[in-house]
C-alpha positions as a Python dict, from the first residue, in 0.01 Angstrom:
ca = {
    (1, 'X'): (0, 0, 0),
    (2, 'X'): (109, 345, -112),
    (3, 'X'): (478, 399, -170),
    (4, 'X'): (640, 613, 101),
    (5, 'X'): (678, 914, -127),
    (6, 'X'): (305, 906, -196),
    (7, 'X'): (62, 1082, 38),
    (8, 'X'): (-240, 881, -78),
    (9, 'X'): (-329, 1123, -358),
    (10, 'X'): (-36, 1042, -588),
    (11, 'X'): (143, 1368, -507),
    (12, 'X'): (504, 1397, -397),
    (13, 'X'): (581, 1544, -55),
    (14, 'X'): (901, 1746, -89),
    (15, 'X'): (915, 1833, 282),
    (16, 'X'): (979, 1473, 394),
    (17, 'X'): (1282, 1241, 400),
    (18, 'X'): (1223, 956, 157),
    (19, 'X'): (1456, 705, 321),
    (20, 'X'): (1300, 762, 664),
    (21, 'X'): (950, 724, 525),
    (22, 'X'): (1049, 401, 355),
    (23, 'X'): (1193, 266, 678),
    (24, 'X'): (875, 348, 868),
    (25, 'X'): (669, 190, 589),
    (26, 'X'): (866, -130, 643),
    (27, 'X'): (788, -127, 1017),
    (28, 'X'): (418, -70, 949),
    (29, 'X'): (399, -386, 740),
    (30, 'X'): (407, -597, 1056),
    (31, 'X'): (71, -677, 1214),
    (32, 'X'): (-69, -936, 1452),
    (33, 'X'): (-149, -1147, 1146),
    (34, 'X'): (190, -1081, 979),
    (35, 'X'): (444, -1118, 1258),
    (36, 'X'): (732, -1231, 1035),
    (37, 'X'): (800, -1119, 677),
    (38, 'X'): (1067, -1183, 414),
    (39, 'X'): (1237, -912, 211),
    (40, 'X'): (1026, -1014, -88),
    (41, 'X'): (706, -977, 112),
    (42, 'X'): (818, -640, 250),
    (43, 'X'): (897, -523, -102),
    (44, 'X'): (553, -625, -224),
    (45, 'X'): (373, -459, 68),
    (46, 'X'): (564, -130, 48),
    (47, 'X'): (625, -105, -326),
    (48, 'X'): (994, -47, -250),
    (49, 'X'): (1251, -245, -456),
    (50, 'X'): (1373, -562, -287),
    (51, 'X'): (1738, -452, -277),
    (52, 'X'): (1638, -128, -106),
    (53, 'X'): (1413, -313, 138),
    (54, 'X'): (1704, -538, 226),
    (55, 'X'): (1922, -240, 318),
    (56, 'X'): (1642, -78, 515),
    (57, 'X'): (1570, -400, 705),
    (58, 'X'): (1940, -446, 783),
    (59, 'X'): (1962, -89, 917),
    (60, 'X'): (1647, -131, 1126),
    (61, 'X'): (1782, -458, 1265),
    (62, 'X'): (2108, -286, 1362),
    (63, 'X'): (1902, -24, 1550),
    (64, 'X'): (1704, -295, 1728),
    (65, 'X'): (1374, -205, 1560),
    (66, 'X'): (1371, -529, 1362),
    (67, 'X'): (1503, -874, 1450),
    (68, 'X'): (1641, -1104, 1182),
    (69, 'X'): (1536, -1468, 1196),
    (70, 'X'): (1801, -1745, 1185),
    (71, 'X'): (1724, -1823, 819),
    (72, 'X'): (1860, -1479, 730),
    (73, 'X'): (1575, -1347, 515),
    (74, 'X'): (1285, -1328, 754),
    (75, 'X'): (1226, -1040, 992),
    (76, 'X'): (1007, -957, 1289),
    (77, 'X'): (972, -645, 1503),
    (78, 'X'): (1257, -603, 1746),
    (79, 'X'): (1267, -499, 2112),
    (80, 'X'): (1356, -143, 2017),
    (81, 'X'): (995, -68, 1926),
    (82, 'X'): (887, -141, 2283),
    (83, 'X'): (1079, 148, 2437),
    (84, 'X'): (939, 387, 2176),
    (85, 'X'): (585, 262, 2235),
    (86, 'X'): (623, 290, 2612),
    (87, 'X'): (730, 653, 2588),
    (88, 'X'): (429, 727, 2366),
    (89, 'X'): (184, 545, 2593),
    (90, 'X'): (330, 701, 2908),
    (91, 'X'): (250, 1045, 2770),
    (92, 'X'): (-116, 961, 2719),
    (93, 'X'): (-256, 1056, 3058),
    (94, 'X'): (-604, 992, 2925),
    (95, 'X'): (-535, 618, 2948),
    (96, 'X'): (-502, 625, 3326),
    (97, 'X'): (-816, 836, 3362),
    (98, 'X'): (-1009, 627, 3111),
    (99, 'X'): (-926, 283, 3249),
    (100, 'X'): (-1169, 276, 3546),
    (101, 'X'): (-1450, 422, 3333),
    (102, 'X'): (-1385, 164, 3063),
    (103, 'X'): (-1362, -131, 3300),
    (104, 'X'): (-1689, -33, 3468),
    (105, 'X'): (-1862, -21, 3130),
    (106, 'X'): (-1709, -354, 3025),
    (107, 'X'): (-1859, -516, 3334),
    (108, 'X'): (-2197, -342, 3303),
    (109, 'X'): (-2237, -407, 2930),
    (110, 'X'): (-2060, -746, 2917),
    (111, 'X'): (-1849, -632, 2622),
    (112, 'X'): (-1495, -528, 2539),
    (113, 'X'): (-1427, -155, 2565),
    (114, 'X'): (-1151, 13, 2366),
    (115, 'X'): (-992, 356, 2337),
    (116, 'X'): (-817, 430, 2006),
    (117, 'X'): (-632, 709, 1831),
    (118, 'X'): (-576, 759, 1455),
    (119, 'X'): (-263, 643, 1279),
    (120, 'X'): (-271, 704, 905),
    (121, 'X'): (-572, 525, 761),
    (122, 'X'): (-623, 308, 1070),
    (123, 'X'): (-712, 341, 1436),
    (124, 'X'): (-470, 197, 1691),
    (125, 'X'): (-587, 81, 2033),
    (126, 'X'): (-418, 252, 2327),
    (127, 'X'): (-632, 97, 2601),
    (128, 'X'): (-849, -217, 2624),
    (129, 'X'): (-1077, -347, 2900),
    (130, 'X'): (-1276, -671, 2910),
    (131, 'X'): (-1542, -804, 3146),
    (132, 'X'): (-1411, -1059, 3391),
    (133, 'X'): (-1717, -1282, 3371),
    (134, 'X'): (-1756, -1365, 3000),
    (135, 'X'): (-1564, -1538, 2722),
    (136, 'X'): (-1762, -1369, 2444),
    (137, 'X'): (-1552, -1055, 2408),
    (138, 'X'): (-1325, -998, 2107),
    (139, 'X'): (-956, -1036, 2189),
    (140, 'X'): (-811, -715, 2051),
    (141, 'X'): (-547, -559, 2272),
    (142, 'X'): (-334, -246, 2304),
    (143, 'X'): (-154, -194, 1973),
    (144, 'X'): (-420, -371, 1765),
    (145, 'X'): (-542, -181, 1461),
    (146, 'X'): (-881, -120, 1304),
    (147, 'X'): (-945, 21, 957),
    (148, 'X'): (-1113, 359, 954),
    (149, 'X'): (-1348, 272, 666),
    (150, 'X'): (-1536, -22, 813),
    (151, 'X'): (-1479, -22, 1189),
    (152, 'X'): (-1706, 158, 1435),
    (153, 'X'): (-1395, 318, 1589),
    (154, 'X'): (-1284, 460, 1256),
    (155, 'X'): (-1627, 582, 1160),
    (156, 'X'): (-1677, 760, 1492),
    (157, 'X'): (-1339, 930, 1455),
    (158, 'X'): (-1415, 1029, 1096),
    (159, 'X'): (-1753, 1174, 1191),
    (160, 'X'): (-1596, 1399, 1456),
    (161, 'X'): (-1359, 1567, 1209),
    (162, 'X'): (-1433, 1902, 1049),
    (163, 'X'): (-1599, 1847, 710),
    (164, 'X'): (-1300, 1945, 490),
    (165, 'X'): (-1066, 1721, 690),
    (166, 'X'): (-1320, 1441, 686),
    (167, 'X'): (-1369, 1451, 309),
    (168, 'X'): (-993, 1465, 251),
    (169, 'X'): (-952, 1152, 462),
    (170, 'X'): (-1240, 980, 282),
    (171, 'X'): (-1065, 1052, -48),
    (172, 'X'): (-743, 899, 87),
    (173, 'X'): (-943, 595, 196),
    (174, 'X'): (-1095, 568, -151),
    (175, 'X'): (-754, 574, -317),
    (176, 'X'): (-601, 327, -74),
    (177, 'X'): (-880, 68, -89),
    (178, 'X'): (-900, 56, -468),
    (179, 'X'): (-1157, -194, -597),
    (180, 'X'): (-1283, -259, -241),
    (181, 'X'): (-1414, 95, -211),
    (182, 'X'): (-1739, 37, -401),
    (183, 'X'): (-1842, -217, -136),
    (184, 'X'): (-1714, -13, 160),
    (185, 'X'): (-1842, 336, 81),
    (186, 'X'): (-2221, 280, 121),
    (187, 'X'): (-2178, 147, 477),
    (188, 'X'): (-1942, 430, 566),
    (189, 'X'): (-2170, 701, 430),
    (190, 'X'): (-2472, 546, 601),
    (191, 'X'): (-2282, 536, 931),
    (192, 'X'): (-2183, 902, 903),
    (193, 'X'): (-2543, 1000, 832),
    (194, 'X'): (-2664, 795, 1129),
    (195, 'X'): (-2404, 961, 1353),
    (196, 'X'): (-2540, 1302, 1252),
    (197, 'X'): (-2871, 1195, 1406),
    (198, 'X'): (-2754, 974, 1692),
    (199, 'X'): (-2403, 1083, 1792),
    (200, 'X'): (-2254, 733, 1757),
    (201, 'X'): (-2140, 487, 1489),
    (202, 'X'): (-2208, 115, 1449),
    (203, 'X'): (-2023, -162, 1269),
    (204, 'X'): (-2223, -486, 1248),
    (205, 'X'): (-1990, -759, 1131),
    (206, 'X'): (-1816, -523, 889),
    (207, 'X'): (-1475, -524, 1058),
    (208, 'X'): (-1478, -859, 1239),
    (209, 'X'): (-1732, -1116, 1128),
    (210, 'X'): (-1979, -1205, 1403),
    (211, 'X'): (-1876, -903, 1612),
    (212, 'X'): (-2106, -602, 1652),
    (213, 'X'): (-1986, -281, 1813),
    (214, 'X'): (-2073, 82, 1872),
    (215, 'X'): (-1832, 377, 1900),
    (216, 'X'): (-1841, 741, 2000),
    (217, 'X'): (-1574, 1007, 1941),
    (218, 'X'): (-1392, 1173, 2228),
    (219, 'X'): (-1221, 1510, 2183),
    (220, 'X'): (-937, 1579, 2425),
    (221, 'X'): (-858, 1913, 2588),
    (222, 'X'): (-614, 1998, 2309),
    (223, 'X'): (-863, 1919, 2034),
    (224, 'X'): (-721, 1575, 1957),
    (225, 'X'): (-988, 1332, 1837),
    (226, 'X'): (-1002, 977, 1976),
    (227, 'X'): (-1274, 713, 1976),
    (228, 'X'): (-1428, 482, 2235),
    (229, 'X'): (-1583, 148, 2144),
    (230, 'X'): (-1787, -127, 2305),
    (231, 'X'): (-1845, -456, 2127),
    (232, 'X'): (-1890, -830, 2153),
    (233, 'X'): (-2048, -1128, 1978),
    (234, 'X'): (-2327, -1033, 1738),
    (235, 'X'): (-2576, -1283, 1880),
    (236, 'X'): (-2548, -1102, 2215),
    (237, 'X'): (-2510, -747, 2085),
    (238, 'X'): (-2805, -748, 1848),
    (239, 'X'): (-2885, -429, 1657),
    (240, 'X'): (-3164, -355, 1903),
    (241, 'X'): (-2943, -406, 2208),
    (242, 'X'): (-2665, -195, 2057),
    (243, 'X'): (-2895, 100, 1995),
    (244, 'X'): (-3122, 81, 2298),
    (245, 'X'): (-2885, -38, 2572),
    (246, 'X'): (-2516, -28, 2485),
    (247, 'X'): (-2502, 302, 2294),
    (248, 'X'): (-2661, 503, 2580),
    (249, 'X'): (-2422, 339, 2828),
    (250, 'X'): (-2123, 422, 2609),
    (251, 'X'): (-2235, 782, 2561),
    (252, 'X'): (-2275, 830, 2938),
    (253, 'X'): (-1931, 685, 2999),
    (254, 'X'): (-1778, 905, 2727),
    (255, 'X'): (-1936, 1217, 2879),
    (256, 'X'): (-1803, 1128, 3225),
    (257, 'X'): (-1454, 1067, 3086),
    (258, 'X'): (-1464, 1389, 2885),
    (259, 'X'): (-1553, 1582, 3200),
    (260, 'X'): (-1258, 1425, 3382),
    (261, 'X'): (-1001, 1516, 3116),
    (262, 'X'): (-1143, 1856, 3019),
    (263, 'X'): (-1259, 1743, 2677),
    (264, 'X'): (-1599, 1690, 2514),
    (265, 'X'): (-1806, 1441, 2320),
    (266, 'X'): (-1943, 1574, 1989),
    (267, 'X'): (-2321, 1585, 1986),
    (268, 'X'): (-2562, 1495, 1704),
    (269, 'X'): (-2586, 1767, 1443),
}
């Protein structure tokens, strides 16, 4: 993980507050797979010295953003993050408009449907709908994250960006993924080229093993870029089904949602 003073390119950012960035970096270490972390683990993940991490964690715990475990050196996210998240989600009117469209597609396509926005080098889910009649769907939920480089959500978002912004983000991805990049880049570049022709992006087992999904970008009325996704078990969402059945359904849903919110869906170039 990059240190907080690093913007992904190794350059300092003089217009930011280092201590605040370090504190936020500590909060971002927690994921669904890493719900509790020690100071040593936080130091390793952030690149911040352990003594400094200890002070940051203590401050965040005092503010209610972290909760200290009884053993004294293990932390988890605290209830304070919920109120912040609720304010953020409440301001996203697109969620309320999107939900019925997404649920209808989930039922029609028998897959999970997600709406996500960018957060750094990841996409974060802000809405999730699942079909009521199947157990095949992946169990991601609101707040779950997907990497931009190898998820359909991330690739669709990346494709919708203006070329200079897209290439700058690709460079940040390259720097952040290190030795993994050589294996990730071909699939990403292929997906971007396919999106130029088709208007959607696919990830076949590249984010979650045995899960295939397709995504399309959605541009809001203010120009903000989001992404919509539909996916489920690979044996059900074969490559042929994704391209011939699910992708057209997702594109129609995205167009209907875009019309409702005053946005648009980028078209093949």
